[in-house]
Structures are given as structure tokens and as C-alpha cells.
Short mmCIF file of C-alpha atoms and ligand atoms in Angstrom, two decimals:
data_model
loop_
_atom_site.label_atom_id
_atom_site.label_comp_id
_atom_site.label_asym_id
_atom_site.label_seq_id
_atom_site.Cartn_x
_atom_site.Cartn_y
_atom_site.Cartn_z
CA UNK A 1 -29.49 24.40 -3.39
CA UNK A 2 -29.73 22.18 -0.83
CA UNK A 3 -27.64 19.13 -0.27
CA UNK A 4 -30.33 16.73 1.27
CA UNK A 5 -29.50 13.61 3.49
CA UNK A 6 -31.62 10.80 3.75
CA UNK A 7 -30.10 7.67 6.01
CA UNK A 8 -31.46 4.65 7.21
CA UNK A 9 -30.81 5.20 10.36
CA UNK A 10 -29.50 8.28 12.09
CA UNK A 11 -30.37 10.98 9.91
CA UNK A 12 -30.05 13.59 12.39
CA UNK A 13 -26.44 12.71 13.52
CA UNK A 14 -25.76 12.75 9.39
CA UNK A 15 -27.27 16.55 9.02
CA UNK A 16 -25.76 17.65 12.14
CA UNK A 17 -21.94 16.16 10.83
CA UNK A 18 -23.01 17.90 7.50
CA UNK A 19 -23.63 21.09 9.06
CA UNK A 20 -20.83 21.08 11.76
CA UNK A 21 -18.64 20.94 8.59
CA UNK A 22 -19.73 22.93 6.05
CA UNK A 23 -22.18 26.07 8.02
CA UNK A 24 -22.07 28.00 4.46
CA UNK A 25 -23.71 24.57 2.42
CA UNK A 26 -27.46 24.37 3.37
CA UNK A 27 -28.15 20.73 4.76
CA UNK A 28 -31.27 19.35 5.28
CA UNK A 29 -32.88 15.89 6.05
CA UNK A 30 -34.65 14.88 2.61
CA UNK A 31 -38.11 14.66 4.91
CA UNK A 32 -37.56 18.26 6.06
CA UNK A 33 -37.21 19.82 2.47
CA UNK A 34 -40.73 21.09 1.49
CA UNK A 35 -39.80 21.51 -2.55
CA UNK A 36 -38.09 18.63 -3.67
CA UNK A 37 -37.00 20.53 -6.88
CA UNK A 38 -34.62 22.31 -4.56
CA UNK A 39 -32.41 19.43 -3.87
CA UNK A 40 -28.65 19.49 -6.00
CA UNK A 41 -26.89 17.18 -3.92
CA UNK A 42 -27.74 13.87 -1.79
CA UNK A 43 -26.15 11.89 0.93
CA UNK A 44 -28.44 8.45 0.89
CA UNK A 45 -28.55 5.14 1.81
CA UNK A 46 -32.48 5.02 1.11
CA UNK A 47 -33.28 3.64 -2.17
CA UNK A 48 -36.90 2.63 -1.91
CA UNK A 49 -38.56 2.59 -5.61
CA UNK A 50 -39.53 6.50 -6.86
CA UNK A 51 -37.17 7.81 -4.34
CA UNK A 52 -35.34 9.90 -6.53
CA UNK A 53 -38.05 10.63 -9.01
CA UNK A 54 -39.00 14.32 -7.08
CA UNK A 55 -35.88 15.34 -6.99
CA UNK A 56 -35.92 16.78 -10.99
CA UNK A 57 -32.61 19.24 -10.19
CA UNK A 58 -30.26 16.60 -8.57
CA UNK A 59 -26.68 16.60 -9.74
CA UNK A 60 -24.86 13.85 -7.53
CA UNK A 61 -25.74 11.25 -5.17
CA UNK A 62 -23.17 10.46 -2.70
CA UNK A 63 -23.88 6.68 -1.78
CA UNK A 64 -23.36 6.43 2.21
CA UNK A 65 -21.09 3.07 1.34
CA UNK A 66 -18.59 1.61 -1.30
CA UNK A 67 -21.21 -0.94 -2.96
CA UNK A 68 -23.97 1.10 -5.02
CA UNK A 69 -25.77 -2.07 -6.68
CA UNK A 70 -29.11 -0.51 -5.37
CA UNK A 71 -28.72 2.56 -7.55
CA UNK A 72 -27.92 1.30 -10.73
CA UNK A 73 -30.57 0.77 -13.42
CA UNK A 74 -33.69 2.70 -11.83
CA UNK A 75 -36.17 4.40 -13.60
CA UNK A 76 -36.03 7.63 -11.40
CA UNK A 77 -32.20 8.25 -11.45
CA UNK A 78 -31.08 9.58 -14.37
CA UNK A 79 -27.55 8.59 -16.04
CA UNK A 80 -26.43 12.71 -16.11
CA UNK A 81 -26.84 12.41 -12.02
CA UNK A 82 -23.44 11.88 -10.99
CA UNK A 83 -23.49 8.78 -8.68
CA UNK A 84 -20.34 8.70 -6.01
CA UNK A 85 -19.54 6.10 -3.44
CA UNK A 86 -17.19 5.84 -0.80
CA UNK A 87 -13.65 4.76 -0.69
CA UNK A 88 -12.76 3.33 3.12
CA UNK A 89 -14.08 5.76 5.15
CA UNK A 90 -13.24 3.88 8.09
CA UNK A 91 -14.36 0.38 6.94
CA UNK A 92 -11.41 -0.73 5.39
CA UNK A 93 -10.11 -1.53 9.09
CA UNK A 94 -12.91 -3.26 10.13
CA UNK A 95 -13.02 -5.34 6.41
CA UNK A 96 -9.50 -6.89 7.56
CA UNK A 97 -10.48 -7.55 10.89
CA UNK A 98 -13.32 -9.55 9.39
CA UNK A 99 -11.21 -11.19 7.10
CA UNK A 100 -8.57 -11.53 10.08
CA UNK A 101 -11.14 -13.04 12.05
CA UNK A 102 -11.60 -15.68 9.93
CA UNK A 103 -8.10 -16.54 9.06
CA UNK A 104 -7.43 -17.12 13.16
CA UNK A 105 -10.39 -19.52 13.22
CA UNK A 106 -9.07 -21.46 10.55
CA UNK A 107 -5.30 -21.29 12.04
CA UNK A 108 -6.04 -21.84 15.56
CA UNK A 109 -9.29 -24.22 14.72
CA UNK A 110 -11.85 -22.15 16.84
CA UNK A 111 -14.29 -23.64 14.65
CA UNK A 112 -13.45 -26.80 16.01
CA UNK A 113 -13.31 -25.93 19.68
CA UNK A 114 -16.64 -24.15 19.77
CA UNK A 115 -17.95 -27.79 18.07
CA UNK A 116 -16.12 -29.61 20.94
CA UNK A 117 -18.12 -27.74 22.99
CA UNK A 118 -21.36 -28.78 22.10
CA UNK A 119 -19.80 -32.23 22.84
CA UNK A 120 -18.26 -31.51 26.32
CA UNK A 121 -14.92 -32.66 23.99
CA UNK A 122 -11.23 -31.36 25.47
CA UNK A 123 -9.25 -31.45 22.31
CA UNK A 124 -6.10 -29.14 21.79
CA UNK A 125 -5.10 -28.72 18.11
CA UNK A 126 -2.36 -27.42 16.88
CA UNK A 127 -1.92 -24.28 15.37
CA UNK A 128 -0.80 -23.26 11.78
CA UNK A 129 1.70 -20.75 10.56
CA UNK A 130 -0.07 -17.89 8.74
CA UNK A 131 2.49 -18.45 5.66
CA UNK A 132 1.28 -21.59 5.60
CA UNK A 133 -2.26 -20.65 4.71
CA UNK A 134 -2.63 -19.87 0.88
CA UNK A 135 -5.26 -17.16 1.57
CA UNK A 136 -6.90 -15.56 -1.85
CA UNK A 137 -9.25 -11.77 -1.94
CA UNK A 138 -11.64 -11.59 -4.66
CA UNK A 139 -11.40 -7.90 -5.37
CA UNK A 140 -8.40 -5.81 -4.62
CA UNK A 141 -10.06 -2.59 -4.51
CA UNK A 142 -10.19 -0.07 -1.57
CA UNK A 143 -11.46 -2.44 0.71
CA UNK A 144 -10.13 -5.64 -0.88
CA UNK A 145 -6.40 -3.82 -1.58
CA UNK A 146 -6.21 -2.89 2.14
CA UNK A 147 -7.27 -6.58 3.37
CA UNK A 148 -4.64 -8.56 1.12
CA UNK A 149 -1.77 -5.93 2.21
CA UNK A 150 -3.21 -6.51 6.04
CA UNK A 151 -3.19 -10.23 5.45
CA UNK A 152 0.13 -9.85 3.93
CA UNK A 153 1.80 -7.97 6.36
CA UNK A 154 1.07 -10.53 9.09
CA UNK A 155 2.37 -13.18 7.24
CA UNK A 156 0.48 -15.13 5.33
CA UNK A 157 0.73 -16.42 1.81
CA UNK A 158 -1.92 -13.88 -0.21
CA UNK A 159 -2.85 -13.72 -3.49
CA UNK A 160 -5.62 -11.59 -4.96
CA UNK A 161 -7.75 -11.65 -7.88
CA UNK A 162 -9.20 -7.95 -10.48
CA UNK A 163 -10.34 -7.41 -13.14
CA UNK A 164 -6.83 -4.88 -14.00
CA UNK A 165 -3.23 -5.65 -13.23
CA UNK A 166 -2.91 -4.42 -9.47
CA UNK A 167 0.61 -4.32 -7.22
CA UNK A 168 0.26 -4.67 -3.75
CA UNK A 169 3.58 -5.67 -1.85
CA UNK A 170 3.63 -9.28 -0.88
CA UNK A 171 0.22 -10.36 -2.95
CA UNK A 172 0.39 -12.18 -5.57
CA UNK A 173 -1.89 -10.30 -7.70
CA UNK A 174 -3.64 -12.35 -10.70
CA UNK A 175 -5.93 -10.81 -12.96
CA UNK A 176 -9.15 -11.50 -15.54
CA UNK A 177 -11.76 -13.90 -15.42
CA UNK A 178 -9.46 -16.85 -16.85
CA UNK A 179 -7.53 -16.93 -14.30
CA UNK A 180 -9.83 -17.74 -11.42
CA UNK A 181 -10.48 -21.28 -11.26
CA UNK A 182 -6.57 -22.05 -11.01
CA UNK A 183 -6.73 -19.81 -8.47
CA UNK A 184 -9.33 -21.41 -6.43
CA UNK A 185 -8.17 -24.87 -6.81
CA UNK A 186 -4.95 -23.55 -4.77
CA UNK A 187 -7.10 -21.72 -2.17
CA UNK A 188 -7.58 -22.54 1.62
CA UNK A 189 -9.03 -19.74 2.88
CA UNK A 190 -11.02 -18.01 0.22
CA UNK A 191 -12.00 -13.92 0.88
CA UNK A 192 -14.57 -12.25 -1.43
CA UNK A 193 -15.12 -8.52 -1.32
CA UNK A 194 -16.56 -7.99 -4.69
CA UNK A 195 -19.24 -5.62 -5.72
CA UNK A 196 -22.67 -7.02 -7.36
CA UNK A 197 -22.40 -6.54 -10.78
CA UNK A 198 -23.48 -8.62 -13.87
CA UNK A 199 -19.87 -10.14 -13.78
CA UNK A 200 -19.70 -11.26 -10.39
CA UNK A 201 -23.50 -12.03 -10.12
CA UNK A 202 -23.07 -15.98 -8.87
CA UNK A 203 -19.69 -15.77 -9.50
CA UNK A 204 -18.88 -18.67 -7.15
CA UNK A 205 -21.28 -21.26 -8.44
CA UNK A 206 -21.20 -24.66 -7.23
CA UNK A 207 -18.60 -25.60 -9.96
CA UNK A 208 -16.27 -22.94 -8.86
CA UNK A 209 -17.10 -23.87 -5.44
CA UNK A 210 -16.22 -27.15 -5.51
CA UNK A 211 -13.00 -26.19 -7.23
CA UNK A 212 -11.61 -25.36 -3.97
CA UNK A 213 -9.29 -27.93 -2.29
CA UNK A 214 -11.19 -30.14 0.38
CA UNK A 215 -10.87 -28.65 3.90
CA UNK A 216 -11.26 -24.77 2.26
CA UNK A 217 -12.93 -22.24 4.47
CA UNK A 218 -15.25 -19.38 2.22
CA UNK A 219 -15.54 -15.75 3.59
CA UNK A 220 -18.04 -13.51 1.59
CA UNK A 221 -18.11 -10.21 2.84
CA UNK A 222 -18.82 -8.69 -0.75
CA UNK A 223 -22.11 -8.94 -1.99
CA UNK A 224 -24.61 -11.85 -1.19
CA UNK A 225 -25.76 -12.59 -4.81
CA UNK A 226 -22.05 -13.71 -6.22
CA UNK A 227 -22.30 -16.90 -4.12
CA UNK A 228 -24.41 -19.77 -4.41
CA UNK A 229 -25.64 -20.27 -0.44
CA UNK A 230 -27.20 -23.37 -2.18
CA UNK A 231 -24.21 -24.85 -3.26
CA UNK A 232 -21.61 -23.55 -0.03
CA UNK A 233 -24.61 -25.62 2.32
CA UNK A 234 -23.75 -28.76 0.21
CA UNK A 235 -20.46 -28.68 0.25
CA UNK A 236 -20.59 -27.77 4.06
CA UNK A 237 -22.64 -31.01 4.42
CA UNK A 238 -20.62 -33.16 2.36
CA UNK A 239 -17.50 -32.36 4.17
CA UNK A 240 -15.79 -30.84 1.41
CA UNK A 241 -15.75 -27.49 2.74
CA UNK A 242 -14.60 -27.01 6.75
CA UNK A 243 -16.68 -23.95 7.02
CA UNK A 244 -17.67 -20.54 6.21
CA UNK A 245 -18.24 -16.81 7.28
CA UNK A 246 -20.79 -15.17 5.64
CA UNK A 247 -21.90 -11.44 6.02
CA UNK A 248 -24.33 -10.82 2.69
CA UNK A 249 -27.07 -12.92 1.67
CA UNK A 250 -29.04 -13.09 -1.24
CA UNK A 251 -31.60 -12.29 1.16
CA UNK A 252 -31.32 -9.55 3.73
CA UNK A 253 -32.24 -9.97 6.69
CA UNK A 254 -31.49 -13.90 6.05
CA UNK A 255 -35.31 -15.69 6.63
CA UNK A 256 -35.15 -17.61 10.08
CA UNK A 257 -36.59 -20.60 7.98
CA UNK A 258 -33.42 -20.67 6.15
CA UNK A 259 -31.63 -24.04 6.80
CA UNK A 260 -28.08 -22.14 6.48
CA UNK A 261 -28.92 -20.91 10.45
CA UNK A 262 -28.60 -24.11 11.52
CA UNK A 263 -25.71 -25.12 9.85
CA UNK A 264 -23.14 -25.83 12.46
CA UNK A 265 -19.76 -25.15 9.59
CA UNK A 266 -21.40 -21.54 8.96
CA UNK A 267 -21.02 -18.59 10.79
CA UNK A 268 -23.30 -15.86 10.15
CA UNK A 269 -23.20 -12.30 11.03
CA UNK A 270 -25.93 -9.89 9.80
CA UNK A 271 -24.02 -7.31 7.19
CA UNK A 272 -21.80 -5.94 9.65
CA UNK A 273 -18.56 -6.82 8.25
CA UNK A 274 -17.80 -3.13 7.83
CA UNK A 275 -20.04 0.09 8.67
CA UNK A 276 -19.70 3.43 7.28
CA UNK A 277 -18.01 5.59 9.92
CA UNK A 278 -20.29 8.76 9.82
CA UNK A 279 -17.62 11.45 10.63
CA UNK A 280 -15.25 9.59 8.35
CA UNK A 281 -17.96 9.73 5.11
CA UNK A 282 -19.13 13.25 5.74
CA UNK A 283 -15.30 14.53 5.48
CA UNK A 284 -15.21 12.44 2.18
CA UNK A 285 -18.27 13.26 0.99
CA UNK A 286 -17.69 17.10 1.51
CA UNK A 287 -14.16 16.47 -0.42
CA UNK A 288 -15.71 14.96 -3.08
CA UNK A 289 -18.79 17.52 -3.36
CA UNK A 290 -16.10 20.02 -3.87
CA UNK A 291 -13.98 18.63 -6.23
CA UNK A 292 -17.24 17.73 -8.23
CA UNK A 293 -18.75 21.41 -8.58
CA UNK A 294 -14.75 22.63 -9.40
CA UNK A 295 -15.09 19.74 -12.16
CA UNK A 296 -12.04 18.38 -11.01
CA UNK A 297 -11.70 14.21 -10.74
CA UNK A 298 -13.87 12.08 -8.12
CA UNK A 299 -12.40 9.28 -6.61
CA UNK A 300 -15.29 6.90 -6.38
CA UNK A 301 -17.27 8.28 -9.46
CA UNK A 302 -19.36 5.54 -10.44
CA UNK A 303 -18.44 3.90 -13.33
CA UNK A 304 -22.55 3.01 -14.80
CA UNK A 305 -21.12 0.77 -17.87
CA UNK A 306 -19.18 -1.36 -15.12
CA UNK A 307 -21.37 -1.11 -12.42
CA UNK A 308 -18.89 -0.13 -9.54
P1 NAP B 1 -14.00 -1.35 -5.14
O1 NAP B 1 -12.72 -0.19 -5.06
O2 NAP B 1 -14.55 -0.98 -6.39
O3 NAP B 1 -13.26 -2.82 -5.21
C1 NAP B 1 -14.04 -3.15 -6.45
C2 NAP B 1 -12.61 -4.44 -6.75
O4 NAP B 1 -13.49 -5.80 -7.29
C3 NAP B 1 -11.96 -4.30 -8.05
O5 NAP B 1 -10.74 -4.60 -7.20
C4 NAP B 1 -12.40 -4.55 -9.32
O6 NAP B 1 -11.06 -5.37 -10.18
C5 NAP B 1 -12.67 -6.03 -8.78
N1 NAP B 1 -14.00 -6.82 -9.34
C6 NAP B 1 -15.10 -5.85 -9.58
N2 NAP B 1 -15.45 -6.62 -10.85
C7 NAP B 1 -14.65 -7.83 -10.96
C8 NAP B 1 -14.35 -9.00 -11.87
N3 NAP B 1 -16.01 -8.93 -13.09
N4 NAP B 1 -13.69 -9.06 -11.94
C9 NAP B 1 -12.71 -9.73 -11.14
N5 NAP B 1 -12.29 -8.35 -10.23
C10 NAP B 1 -13.74 -7.34 -10.14
O7 NAP B 1 -14.98 -1.65 -4.07
P2 NAP B 1 -14.50 -1.38 -2.57
O8 NAP B 1 -14.53 -0.39 -1.91
O9 NAP B 1 -13.02 -2.43 -2.27
O10 NAP B 1 -15.86 -2.38 -2.00
C11 NAP B 1 -15.90 -3.67 -2.68
C12 NAP B 1 -17.45 -4.76 -1.94
O11 NAP B 1 -17.69 -4.82 -1.04
C13 NAP B 1 -18.66 -3.26 -2.33
O12 NAP B 1 -19.21 -3.50 -3.55
C14 NAP B 1 -19.26 -3.85 -1.48
O13 NAP B 1 -20.32 -4.80 -2.75
C15 NAP B 1 -18.50 -4.68 -0.29
N6 NAP B 1 -18.78 -4.30 0.87
C16 NAP B 1 -19.60 -5.14 1.64
C17 NAP B 1 -19.60 -4.60 3.43
C18 NAP B 1 -20.05 -4.88 4.11
O14 NAP B 1 -20.46 -4.76 5.48
N7 NAP B 1 -19.90 -6.67 4.63
C19 NAP B 1 -18.93 -3.01 3.36
C20 NAP B 1 -18.70 -2.44 2.42
C21 NAP B 1 -18.50 -2.87 1.34
P3 NAP B 1 -10.50 -3.30 -10.74
O15 NAP B 1 -9.63 -3.17 -9.33
O16 NAP B 1 -9.63 -3.79 -11.44
O17 NAP B 1 -11.44 -2.38 -11.48
C1 GLV B 2 -22.19 -2.07 2.53
O1 GLV B 2 -22.06 -2.78 2.29
C2 GLV B 2 -21.34 -1.15 1.98
O2 GLV B 2 -21.37 -1.27 0.24
O3 GLV B 2 -20.61 -0.03 2.02
#
């Protein structure tokens, strides 16, 4: 039985990392496997249509990331194949830095200085204190929970939103669809770290974005389909929103002709908020593989009905 690897880049590096940690496991790049029927497990982020069809004896897919929407609802992946995602694997700290970058932008007016520079304007602005900024983190899972806790440790006034009830020190955690509108109405910095599911798709639509108070700042590091980009651009253009920092887009890469590129109030990052770190990920996948094969509970086993 083979543990196959098919990354989008650096497949060899992944293979070496697996082999050095698990010398007794047969690990090969998928492209080097002569008989796909020998593959029992695969670590991958490669999801071209039909990719999994030849792997007729597949037992588990280890996603090389946290968001698994592209592994769901596929004709080529049987429902009895376990789908196991990464938990953190070095991403949480990066995600917290990404959120903090936006929070500091707002507090310290770095966005205003970027724009002032274009007009040769020297205009020092008084900073705000972290506690004066009302931040809301959407999604309090592995990444969002860490981000919310980090921001709270730094003194921000943090609320968080999830499906189920949560307790995070110094974070006001609320849950359930009914609570979202009220929360948005009092949010000055909104940070979405939600997965893509049928329920989160277009969650931040024109109506909900308009509930944010005038001058609010929006961050999306979850998935592009949860935010109406046109509505966001309108609210930036008409001055209702102060700015936004987006890492994820409805179409990636964001097409070069898209008006978002030219919006001065929008900071764009190319789906780079948090990278999977290979060593951490391989360590975690091997631990999950061992638990899976022993029939034990595996953290990150995707619930296909919830879609995350
Ligand atoms: P996770 O542990 O599964 O957490 C997801 C969170 O979202 C949970 O708190 C969950 O609530 C909440 N949630 C899901 N559906 C909801 C709904 N309908 N209403 C309210 N809350 C809902 O996932 P994670 O590891 O934190 O990752 C989150 C997402 O970040 C990934 O799915 C991916 O899309 C994105 N991501 C982006 C990057 C990047 O570089 N931009 C990198 C990694 C991940 P419960 O806790 O109640 O279940
Ligand atoms: C990256 O976006 C991930 O989901 O890990």
C-alpha cells in the first residue's frame, strides 16, 4: 500500500519530509506510482476533475490545507474515503499576523499615510488605542479562535462568531445566524476566517456589509465566495467603509482587468495570509494517519454534511 503525494508545488520536498519521518511507510509522488490501485492514502492539494478516480482503493485524503471545499461534492471521490484537513500546521500564527496588520493599519492610520503619500501630503494623525477598536472575528475554529485570542491578548475589544457556542478568554463569543446582524452593526474591524460552505456563501452580501458602521474596515482571509466583492467596492467608493484587506477572491488569481485592483481603499494580497508549513504538516498528517489506521478519533476529519 502506498502513501501518495501530489502537491501543487514542491512535491519532492513533501515526499522527502514524509520519508525521513516515516521510513517504514512507502511514500511516492503520485506521478511515480505505476499502479494507482496501490494508493491507500494521499496527501494533496491537487484537485483537478477526475484526479481521484483511478485511486480505486483509496482510504483517506489528507488535504494540504485547512479549507476543503474543493474536495467536496466530487464524482471522483467516494463518501467512504475519509477526508482529513490540517489543523493549524503553522498557519495560525501567520493568520494572526495578517489580522494584526489590518488592526494596526486602522489604529495607526497607515492606510491614510499610503494615500497621503500619493499627494505629497505630510499629515500626522493621532493613533487609537487597541481597546477602543471593536473587532469581530467570523469563524472561531482552529485559525479564527487563535486570531481572536491573540487580538484580545493585545488589548483589542474582540467579539467572535461561530456556529456553536465557544469560550475564549477575553473574547465575547456569540453564535448562530440570528446574532450576526446585530454584531455587524457594532463592528469597526471585521475579520472573516470562515470556511466556504453552502451557509457561508455570500454571507457578507450588500445588505450585511451595509450594516457595518460608517468608517469600518473589512478583512477577508476565509474564502472569496463569502463576500460580495462588488458590494464591497461600492461601499468603499461611496465612503461608507474606510478600507478593506482581502486575501481571497471569487476568482483566483484575481483577473488583471478587475476594478478591485485600482481601488485605493483596498489592500490586495494573493491568497497568502497563511501558508501550510511542510514540516509541521507532515508531522501532523503522520500522526493523523496512525490514529486513523488504529480506528481512533482524528482531529480534522471533515464532516461532509457540514462541509468543513
Ligand atoms: P475550522 O477550524 O473548521 O473553523 C471554522 C469556523 O467557522 C468554526 O468556528 C465554525 O463554527 C465556523 N463556522 C462554519 N460555518 C459557520 C456558519 N454557518 N456560521 C457561523 N460560523 C460558522 O477552520 P480553520 O482551520 O479555522 O480555517 C478556516 C478557514 O480559513 C478555512 O476553511 C479556509 O477557508 C480559510 N483559510 C484561509 C487561508 C488563507 O491563506 N487565506 C489559510 C488557511 C485557511 P463551529 O466552531 O461552531 O463549528
Ligand atoms: C488555504 O487557503 C487553506 O485552506 O489552507
